Amino acid sequence: MFYKNNMAKILLLGSGELGKEFVIAAQRIGQTIIAVDSYENAPAMQVAHASEVINMLDGSELDRIVAKHQPDFIVPEIEAIRTERFYDYEQQGITVVPSAKAANFTMNRKAIRDLAAKELGLKTANYRYATSAEELQKAVAEVGIPCVVKPLMSSSGKGQSTIKSEEDIAKAWNYAVEGSRGDVVEVIVEAFVKFNSEITLLTITQNNNPTLFCAPIGHRQERGDYQESWQPAHVSQKDIQEAQEMARKVTEALGGAGLFGVEFFLTDEGVYFSELSPRPHDTGMVTLAGTQNFNEFELHLRAVLSLPISEITLEKAGASAVILASENSNNPTFTGIENVASLPKTDFRIFGKPTSRPYRRMGVVLTSDSLETPIEAIVERAKKTATLVTVNS
């Protein structure tokens, strides 16, 4: 059943570009959004009904704004939140999206990796944890070089690096600590998986309706952050079935309704589970190009509100490519947007972030074409188009 009176008050915790698109989707069907972040004028705040600026790692501050706004739903959009408070909010009758358990497990790489590998038996890279530079040295010796080091809590590749020699270990530890979000000083060390490609499988869990999957999304990363994504990705039927089964197992274990971005490595030995986000995924911004009948933000919202989703159809092929800043600025501006606007089958989003820094994602270019068009050509067009825009300090 659709949410009571067709109206809901949603507290959005994290107000970046993904949250902004979620707010827009919610506004279109009459829902009320309060956007929260640690700084003023964050992208989602610019389109929300109201906003709050707090430190979301402060449990008392979280309690204060929940009591103040009395939301029907709490929708986390970032990792750095005092997520253990979510269990109390559920006890108060507030729906945490997708669930308090899902938010707690997936905001910390240790919990979600142990759930996937140890409890559910999913195939993952060999991994260890470390809470100091000395422990990292030992962990690297156990998993082998090359390996990947990530903070347990981070996003958009912050703090992630690849160790290619023993000389990289100390530097990797310092970089991970600097890039960590929250107050957990611990890293995960993963053996390097020799993969042929990476995909995101957008997985939609529903209340009293079957789990649905979007067409697989391919993506390329640099510095641990995506640079281009495309849909559909080339995936064999065997691999897609294996990925769907893994995604179904882990989302069922986490519970709740909403969209999950589940990442996989595709290798000669099969599919490896990589990571999971309990919310719209950055690589899924390609769905803003109209590749599906509903974009990922609309799907997340509809699942949250128990609006039945009968099917997800692939309408056309598309690609996204990021627009990155190269300098620090407190007043970033853009040139070249008119060049993008003049191109056919092309669109763009400027996120409205009030400041920039090197490699910060400031916008995205979107391209699309018929399903008969080679996806490689669409991706190349997106990459070239993104270079037409310059972020100025």
GROMACS .gro file of C-alpha atoms in nm:
model
  393
    1MET     CA    1   0.000   0.000   0.000
    2PHE     CA    2   0.122   0.348  -0.087
    3TYR     CA    3   0.232   0.556   0.210
    4LYS     CA    4  -0.047   0.704   0.425
    5ASN     CA    5  -0.229   0.999   0.270
    6ASN     CA    6   0.017   0.982  -0.021
    7MET     CA    7   0.241   1.225   0.170
    8ALA     CA    8   0.560   1.157   0.362
    9LYS     CA    9   0.818   1.365   0.547
   10ILE     CA   10   1.167   1.241   0.458
   11LEU     CA   11   1.487   1.329   0.646
   12LEU     CA   12   1.775   1.302   0.400
   13LEU     CA   13   2.112   1.250   0.573
   14GLY     CA   14   2.374   1.362   0.322
   15SER     CA   15   2.301   1.623   0.059
   16GLY     CA   16   2.538   1.574  -0.233
   17GLU     CA   17   2.456   1.531  -0.601
   18LEU     CA   18   2.292   1.192  -0.553
   19GLY     CA   19   2.076   1.328  -0.275
   20LYS     CA   20   1.982   1.622  -0.495
   21GLU     CA   21   1.839   1.397  -0.765
   22PHE     CA   22   1.652   1.199  -0.499
   23VAL     CA   23   1.497   1.521  -0.368
   24ILE     CA   24   1.389   1.619  -0.719
   25ALA     CA   25   1.224   1.278  -0.766
   26ALA     CA   26   1.044   1.314  -0.432
   27GLN     CA   27   0.929   1.669  -0.503
   28ARG     CA   28   0.772   1.555  -0.829
   29ILE     CA   29   0.528   1.331  -0.644
   30GLY     CA   30   0.453   1.565  -0.356
   31GLN     CA   31   0.680   1.443  -0.075
   32THR     CA   32   0.844   1.673   0.182
   33ILE     CA   33   1.223   1.662   0.219
   34ILE     CA   34   1.454   1.800   0.490
   35ALA     CA   35   1.813   1.786   0.364
   36VAL     CA   36   2.098   1.749   0.615
   37ASP     CA   37   2.473   1.783   0.570
   38SER     CA   38   2.783   1.914   0.744
   39TYR     CA   39   2.803   2.233   0.535
   40GLU     CA   40   2.562   2.497   0.411
   41ASN     CA   41   2.417   2.514   0.062
   42ALA     CA   42   2.495   2.152  -0.023
   43PRO     CA   43   2.342   2.044  -0.358
   44ALA     CA   44   2.033   1.871  -0.216
   45MET     CA   45   1.964   2.163   0.017
   46GLN     CA   46   1.916   2.384  -0.287
   47VAL     CA   47   1.600   2.194  -0.388
   48ALA     CA   48   1.468   2.065  -0.053
   49HIS     CA   49   1.185   2.213   0.155
   50ALA     CA   50   1.415   2.271   0.453
   51SER     CA   51   1.773   2.200   0.559
   52GLU     CA   52   1.989   2.142   0.865
   53VAL     CA   53   2.367   2.173   0.908
   54ILE     CA   54   2.502   1.935   1.173
   55ASN     CA   55   2.781   1.689   1.243
   56MET     CA   56   2.602   1.361   1.172
   57LEU     CA   57   2.859   1.170   1.377
   58ASP     CA   58   2.719   1.349   1.682
   59GLY     CA   59   2.442   1.120   1.809
   60SER     CA   60   2.282   1.392   2.021
   61GLU     CA   61   2.260   1.623   1.719
   62LEU     CA   62   2.097   1.346   1.517
   63ASP     CA   63   1.849   1.288   1.798
   64ARG     CA   64   1.773   1.660   1.809
   65ILE     CA   65   1.682   1.697   1.443
   66VAL     CA   66   1.484   1.373   1.438
   67ALA     CA   67   1.281   1.498   1.736
   68LYS     CA   68   1.245   1.840   1.574
   69HIS     CA   69   1.120   1.720   1.235
   70GLN     CA   70   0.945   1.394   1.329
   71PRO     CA   71   1.013   1.233   0.989
   72ASP     CA   72   0.831   0.931   0.851
   73PHE     CA   73   1.147   0.813   0.672
   74ILE     CA   74   1.519   0.857   0.729
   75VAL     CA   75   1.720   0.818   0.409
   76PRO     CA   76   2.100   0.797   0.460
   77GLU     CA   77   2.308   0.918   0.166
   78ILE     CA   78   2.660   0.919   0.310
   79GLU     CA   79   2.875   0.698   0.533
   80ALA     CA   80   2.975   0.940   0.811
   81ILE     CA   81   2.665   0.904   1.029
   82ARG     CA   82   2.616   0.771   1.381
   83THR     CA   83   2.423   0.481   1.230
   84GLU     CA   84   2.376   0.287   1.554
   85ARG     CA   85   2.112   0.549   1.645
   86PHE     CA   86   1.901   0.415   1.358
   87TYR     CA   87   1.788   0.115   1.563
   88ASP     CA   88   1.632   0.350   1.817
   89TYR     CA   89   1.458   0.545   1.543
   90GLU     CA   90   1.308   0.226   1.405
   91GLN     CA   91   1.178   0.149   1.755
   92GLN     CA   92   1.011   0.491   1.748
   93GLY     CA   93   0.821   0.389   1.434
   94ILE     CA   94   1.039   0.574   1.184
   95THR     CA   95   1.135   0.382   0.870
   96VAL     CA   96   1.512   0.383   0.811
   97VAL     CA   97   1.596   0.323   0.444
   98PRO     CA   98   1.647   0.050   0.348
   99SER     CA   99   1.668  -0.063   0.714
  100ALA     CA  100   1.870   0.017   1.024
  101LYS     CA  101   2.063  -0.307   0.975
  102ALA     CA  102   2.140  -0.229   0.610
  103ALA     CA  103   2.260   0.122   0.695
  104ASN     CA  104   2.481  -0.003   0.979
  105PHE     CA  105   2.635  -0.289   0.788
  106THR     CA  106   2.704  -0.100   0.466
  107MET     CA  107   2.836   0.221   0.618
  108ASN     CA  108   3.133   0.015   0.739
  109ARG     CA  109   3.326  -0.203   0.492
  110LYS     CA  110   3.416  -0.449   0.768
  111ALA     CA  111   3.057  -0.539   0.850
  112ILE     CA  112   2.940  -0.578   0.491
  113ARG     CA  113   3.248  -0.773   0.380
  114ASP     CA  114   3.224  -1.017   0.671
  115LEU     CA  115   2.852  -1.061   0.605
  116ALA     CA  116   2.913  -1.133   0.237
  117ALA     CA  117   3.218  -1.356   0.271
  118LYS     CA  118   3.176  -1.531   0.605
  119GLU     CA  119   2.800  -1.553   0.659
  120LEU     CA  120   2.669  -1.574   0.302
  121GLY     CA  121   2.969  -1.745   0.142
  122LEU     CA  122   2.996  -1.504  -0.151
  123LYS     CA  123   3.316  -1.508  -0.355
  124THR     CA  124   3.531  -1.206  -0.261
  125ALA     CA  125   3.894  -1.103  -0.280
  126ASN     CA  126   4.116  -1.231   0.000
  127TYR     CA  127   4.121  -0.961   0.267
  128ARG     CA  128   4.254  -0.853   0.607
  129TYR     CA  129   4.201  -0.558   0.842
  130ALA     CA  130   4.453  -0.325   1.002
  131THR     CA  131   4.430  -0.059   1.274
  132SER     CA  132   4.790   0.064   1.254
  133ALA     CA  133   5.077   0.097   1.011
  134GLU     CA  134   5.239  -0.209   1.174
  135GLU     CA  135   4.924  -0.418   1.130
  136LEU     CA  136   4.901  -0.300   0.770
  137GLN     CA  137   5.254  -0.429   0.709
  138LYS     CA  138   5.150  -0.770   0.838
  139ALA     CA  139   4.823  -0.772   0.642
  140VAL     CA  140   5.001  -0.688   0.318
  141ALA     CA  141   5.242  -0.976   0.376
  142GLU     CA  142   4.945  -1.211   0.416
  143VAL     CA  143   4.737  -1.104   0.114
  144GLY     CA  144   5.034  -1.031  -0.112
  145ILE     CA  145   5.145  -0.748  -0.338
  146PRO     CA  146   4.984  -0.588  -0.531
  147CYS     CA  147   4.688  -0.516  -0.305
  148VAL     CA  148   4.432  -0.242  -0.244
  149VAL     CA  149   4.393  -0.046   0.081
  150LYS     CA  150   4.067   0.132   0.171
  151PRO     CA  151   3.942   0.304   0.487
  152LEU     CA  152   3.651   0.117   0.646
  153MET     CA  153   3.445   0.432   0.611
  154SER     CA  154   3.489   0.650   0.304
  155SER     CA  155   3.323   0.740  -0.025
  156SER     CA  156   3.416   0.840  -0.381
  157GLY     CA  157   3.752   0.666  -0.352
  158LYS     CA  158   3.881   0.888  -0.069
  159GLY     CA  159   4.175   0.726   0.105
  160GLN     CA  160   4.196   0.434  -0.139
  161SER     CA  161   4.528   0.335  -0.293
  162THR     CA  162   4.709   0.042  -0.450
  163ILE     CA  163   5.024  -0.098  -0.292
  164LYS     CA  164   5.267  -0.207  -0.563
  165SER     CA  165   5.579  -0.239  -0.348
  166GLU     CA  166   5.673  -0.243   0.021
  167GLU     CA  167   5.774   0.121  -0.007
  168ASP     CA  168   5.407   0.209  -0.064
  169ILE     CA  169   5.280   0.068   0.266
  170ALA     CA  170   5.345   0.364   0.498
  171LYS     CA  171   5.217   0.608   0.238
  172ALA     CA  172   4.901   0.399   0.189
  173TRP     CA  173   4.832   0.397   0.564
  174ASN     CA  174   4.866   0.775   0.594
  175TYR     CA  175   4.651   0.834   0.287
  176ALA     CA  176   4.380   0.600   0.416
  177VAL     CA  177   4.367   0.773   0.754
  178GLU     CA  178   4.345   1.115   0.585
  179GLY     CA  179   4.062   0.997   0.358
  180SER     CA  180   3.862   0.814   0.624
  181ARG     CA  181   3.516   0.941   0.713
  182GLY     CA  182   3.387   0.902   1.064
  183ASP     CA  183   3.587   0.811   1.372
  184VAL     CA  184   3.694   0.460   1.275
  185VAL     CA  185   4.072   0.439   1.217
  186GLU     CA  186   4.089   0.103   1.044
  187VAL     CA  187   4.147  -0.016   0.688
  188ILE     CA  188   4.062  -0.316   0.478
  189VAL     CA  189   4.343  -0.470   0.272
  190GLU     CA  190   4.228  -0.661  -0.035
  191ALA     CA  191   4.428  -0.890  -0.257
  192PHE     CA  192   4.431  -0.757  -0.611
  193VAL     CA  193   4.171  -0.933  -0.825
  194LYS     CA  194   4.267  -0.974  -1.188
  195PHE     CA  195   3.937  -0.870  -1.339
  196ASN     CA  196   3.824  -0.819  -1.695
  197SER     CA  197   3.565  -0.555  -1.604
  198GLU     CA  198   3.368  -0.404  -1.317
  199ILE     CA  199   2.992  -0.366  -1.303
  200THR     CA  200   2.728  -0.214  -1.081
  201LEU     CA  201   2.407  -0.411  -1.051
  202LEU     CA  202   2.130  -0.179  -0.931
  203THR     CA  203   1.910  -0.403  -0.717
  204ILE     CA  204   1.565  -0.291  -0.601
  205THR     CA  205   1.405  -0.459  -0.302
  206GLN     CA  206   1.034  -0.402  -0.242
  207ASN     CA  207   0.787  -0.456   0.038
  208ASN     CA  208   0.569  -0.755  -0.056
  209ASN     CA  209   0.692  -0.748  -0.417
  210PRO     CA  210   0.980  -0.930  -0.589
  211THR     CA  211   1.336  -0.801  -0.608
  212LEU     CA  212   1.413  -0.636  -0.941
  213PHE     CA  213   1.741  -0.576  -1.125
  214CYS     CA  214   1.842  -0.306  -1.371
  215ALA     CA  215   2.051  -0.386  -1.676
  216PRO     CA  216   2.417  -0.407  -1.566
  217ILE     CA  217   2.617  -0.085  -1.561
  218GLY     CA  218   2.985  -0.090  -1.656
  219HIS     CA  219   3.226   0.161  -1.508
  220ARG     CA  220   3.589   0.268  -1.505
  221GLN     CA  221   3.764   0.404  -1.196
  222GLU     CA  222   4.064   0.621  -1.121
  223ARG     CA  223   4.183   0.704  -0.768
  224GLY     CA  224   3.901   0.479  -0.647
  225ASP     CA  225   3.634   0.702  -0.800
  226TYR     CA  226   3.431   0.638  -1.113
  227GLN     CA  227   3.517   0.832  -1.429
  228GLU     CA  228   3.273   0.688  -1.683
  229SER     CA  229   2.978   0.453  -1.657
  230TRP     CA  230   2.765   0.293  -1.926
  231GLN     CA  231   2.448   0.090  -1.959
  232PRO     CA  232   2.409  -0.180  -2.071
  233ALA     CA  233   2.746  -0.339  -1.999
  234HIS     CA  234   2.859  -0.647  -2.189
  235VAL     CA  235   2.800  -0.934  -1.945
  236SER     CA  236   2.749  -1.301  -2.023
  237GLN     CA  237   2.421  -1.460  -1.920
  238LYS     CA  238   2.609  -1.690  -1.682
  239ASP     CA  239   2.781  -1.397  -1.508
  240ILE     CA  240   2.465  -1.186  -1.484
  241GLN     CA  241   2.276  -1.475  -1.326
  242GLU     CA  242   2.557  -1.529  -1.076
  243ALA     CA  243   2.569  -1.157  -0.992
  244GLN     CA  244   2.192  -1.140  -0.949
  245GLU     CA  245   2.193  -1.437  -0.715
  246MET     CA  246   2.470  -1.280  -0.504
  247ALA     CA  247   2.289  -0.945  -0.497
  248ARG     CA  248   1.963  -1.112  -0.397
  249LYS     CA  249   2.132  -1.299  -0.110
  250VAL     CA  250   2.304  -0.997   0.040
  251THR     CA  251   2.009  -0.757   0.006
  252GLU     CA  252   1.773  -1.012   0.159
  253ALA     CA  253   2.012  -1.051   0.452
  254LEU     CA  254   2.016  -0.675   0.505
  255GLY     CA  255   1.639  -0.631   0.475
  256GLY     CA  256   1.419  -0.334   0.396
  257ALA     CA  257   1.304  -0.170   0.076
  258GLY     CA  258   1.504   0.054  -0.157
  259LEU     CA  259   1.770   0.057  -0.423
  260PHE     CA  260   2.112  -0.099  -0.359
  261GLY     CA  261   2.417  -0.041  -0.578
  262VAL     CA  262   2.599  -0.376  -0.573
  263GLU     CA  263   2.948  -0.381  -0.729
  264PHE     CA  264   3.112  -0.687  -0.882
  265PHE     CA  265   3.438  -0.786  -1.051
  266LEU     CA  266   3.402  -1.007  -1.360
  267THR     CA  267   3.697  -1.245  -1.393
  268ASP     CA  268   3.796  -1.556  -1.586
  269GLU     CA  269   3.706  -1.751  -1.271
  270GLY     CA  270   3.358  -1.599  -1.243
  271VAL     CA  271   3.197  -1.315  -1.048
  272TYR     CA  272   3.347  -1.163  -0.731
  273PHE     CA  273   3.143  -0.951  -0.489
  274SER     CA  274   3.317  -0.617  -0.429
  275GLU     CA  275   3.107  -0.361  -0.242
  276LEU     CA  276   2.751  -0.252  -0.175
  277SER     CA  277   2.581   0.084  -0.118
  278PRO     CA  278   2.225   0.090   0.026
  279ARG     CA  279   2.124   0.385  -0.190
  280PRO     CA  280   2.152   0.524  -0.544
  281HIS     CA  281   2.501   0.474  -0.681
  282ASP     CA  282   2.727   0.729  -0.851
  283THR     CA  283   2.776   0.501  -1.152
  284GLY     CA  284   2.396   0.484  -1.178
  285MET     CA  285   2.383   0.850  -1.281
  286VAL     CA  286   2.393   0.709  -1.634
  287THR     CA  287   2.021   0.634  -1.585
  288LEU     CA  288   1.963   1.012  -1.597
  289ALA     CA  289   2.032   0.977  -1.971
  290GLY     CA  290   1.696   0.804  -2.008
  291THR     CA  291   1.838   0.455  -2.042
  292GLN     CA  292   1.550   0.313  -1.836
  293ASN     CA  293   1.180   0.382  -1.789
  294PHE     CA  294   1.268   0.501  -1.435
  295ASN     CA  295   1.604   0.642  -1.328
  296GLU     CA  296   1.772   0.506  -1.016
  297PHE     CA  297   1.647   0.788  -0.794
  298GLU     CA  298   1.286   0.734  -0.896
  299LEU     CA  299   1.325   0.362  -0.834
  300HIS     CA  300   1.470   0.422  -0.488
  301LEU     CA  301   1.187   0.657  -0.396
  302ARG     CA  302   0.912   0.428  -0.525
  303ALA     CA  303   1.053   0.130  -0.338
  304VAL     CA  304   1.082   0.337  -0.019
  305LEU     CA  305   0.721   0.455  -0.042
  306SER     CA  306   0.593   0.105  -0.129
  307LEU     CA  307   0.480   0.219  -0.472
  308PRO     CA  308   0.475  -0.104  -0.675
  309ILE     CA  309   0.728  -0.123  -0.957
  310SER     CA  310   0.590  -0.364  -1.214
  311GLU     CA  311   0.896  -0.370  -1.437
  312ILE     CA  312   1.218  -0.194  -1.529
  313THR     CA  313   1.272  -0.164  -1.901
  314LEU     CA  314   1.590  -0.074  -2.088
  315GLU     CA  315   1.492   0.201  -2.331
  316LYS     CA  316   1.826   0.296  -2.488
  317ALA     CA  317   2.200   0.275  -2.440
  318GLY     CA  318   2.380   0.552  -2.256
  319ALA     CA  319   2.698   0.670  -2.087
  320SER     CA  320   2.805   0.922  -1.827
  321ALA     CA  321   3.141   1.094  -1.782
  322VAL     CA  322   3.240   1.310  -1.489
  323ILE     CA  323   3.334   1.678  -1.493
  324LEU     CA  324   3.620   1.723  -1.245
  325ALA     CA  325   3.768   2.030  -1.082
  326SER     CA  326   4.143   2.082  -1.101
  327GLU     CA  327   4.189   2.356  -0.841
  328ASN     CA  328   4.064   2.476  -0.504
  329SER     CA  329   3.796   2.743  -0.522
  330ASN     CA  330   3.530   2.898  -0.300
  331ASN     CA  331   3.339   3.019  -0.605
  332PRO     CA  332   3.375   2.771  -0.892
  333THR     CA  333   3.239   2.868  -1.233
  334PHE     CA  334   3.209   2.677  -1.558
  335THR     CA  335   3.297   2.743  -1.919
  336GLY     CA  336   3.212   2.533  -2.223
  337ILE     CA  337   2.862   2.432  -2.118
  338GLU     CA  338   2.720   2.584  -2.436
  339ASN     CA  339   2.940   2.347  -2.637
  340VAL     CA  340   2.782   2.049  -2.462
  341ALA     CA  341   2.432   2.191  -2.500
  342SER     CA  342   2.477   2.217  -2.877
  343LEU     CA  343   2.538   1.844  -2.922
  344PRO     CA  344   2.263   1.597  -3.014
  345LYS     CA  345   2.166   1.309  -2.782
  346THR     CA  346   2.362   1.476  -2.503
  347ASP     CA  347   2.275   1.631  -2.167
  348PHE     CA  348   2.460   1.743  -1.855
  349ARG     CA  349   2.418   1.812  -1.484
  350ILE     CA  350   2.606   2.076  -1.285
  351PHE     CA  351   2.576   1.975  -0.921
  352GLY     CA  352   2.593   2.318  -0.759
  353LYS     CA  353   2.869   2.237  -0.510
  354PRO     CA  354   2.973   2.565  -0.344
  355THR     CA  355   3.346   2.481  -0.339
  356SER     CA  356   3.588   2.283  -0.552
  357ARG     CA  357   3.917   2.101  -0.501
  358PRO     CA  358   4.136   1.890  -0.730
  359TYR     CA  359   3.949   1.587  -0.866
  360ARG     CA  360   3.621   1.685  -0.696
  361ARG     CA  361   3.323   1.574  -0.907
  362MET     CA  362   3.140   1.892  -1.005
  363GLY     CA  363   2.910   1.767  -1.278
  364VAL     CA  364   2.841   1.491  -1.524
  365VAL     CA  365   2.788   1.464  -1.898
  366LEU     CA  366   2.521   1.223  -2.027
  367THR     CA  367   2.498   1.074  -2.375
  368SER     CA  368   2.259   0.822  -2.523
  369ASP     CA  369   2.173   0.642  -2.845
  370SER     CA  370   1.980   0.344  -2.973
  371LEU     CA  371   2.040   0.001  -2.826
  372GLU     CA  372   2.187  -0.101  -3.161
  373THR     CA  373   2.468   0.154  -3.128
  374PRO     CA  374   2.796   0.006  -2.998
  375ILE     CA  375   2.825   0.105  -2.633
  376GLU     CA  376   3.197   0.176  -2.680
  377ALA     CA  377   3.114   0.457  -2.922
  378ILE     CA  378   2.868   0.613  -2.677
  379VAL     CA  379   3.124   0.598  -2.395
  380GLU     CA  380   3.390   0.761  -2.613
  381ARG     CA  381   3.146   1.039  -2.702
  382ALA     CA  382   3.072   1.099  -2.334
  383LYS     CA  383   3.444   1.116  -2.249
  384LYS     CA  384   3.517   1.366  -2.526
  385THR     CA  385   3.215   1.574  -2.436
  386ALA     CA  386   3.318   1.601  -2.071
  387THR     CA  387   3.650   1.758  -2.179
  388LEU     CA  388   3.457   2.049  -2.333
  389VAL     CA  389   3.368   2.179  -1.984
  390THR     CA  390   3.624   2.354  -1.764
  391VAL     CA  391   3.582   2.425  -1.393
  392ASN     CA  392   3.730   2.766  -1.315
  393SER     CA  393   3.852   2.891  -0.978
   0.00000   0.00000   0.00000
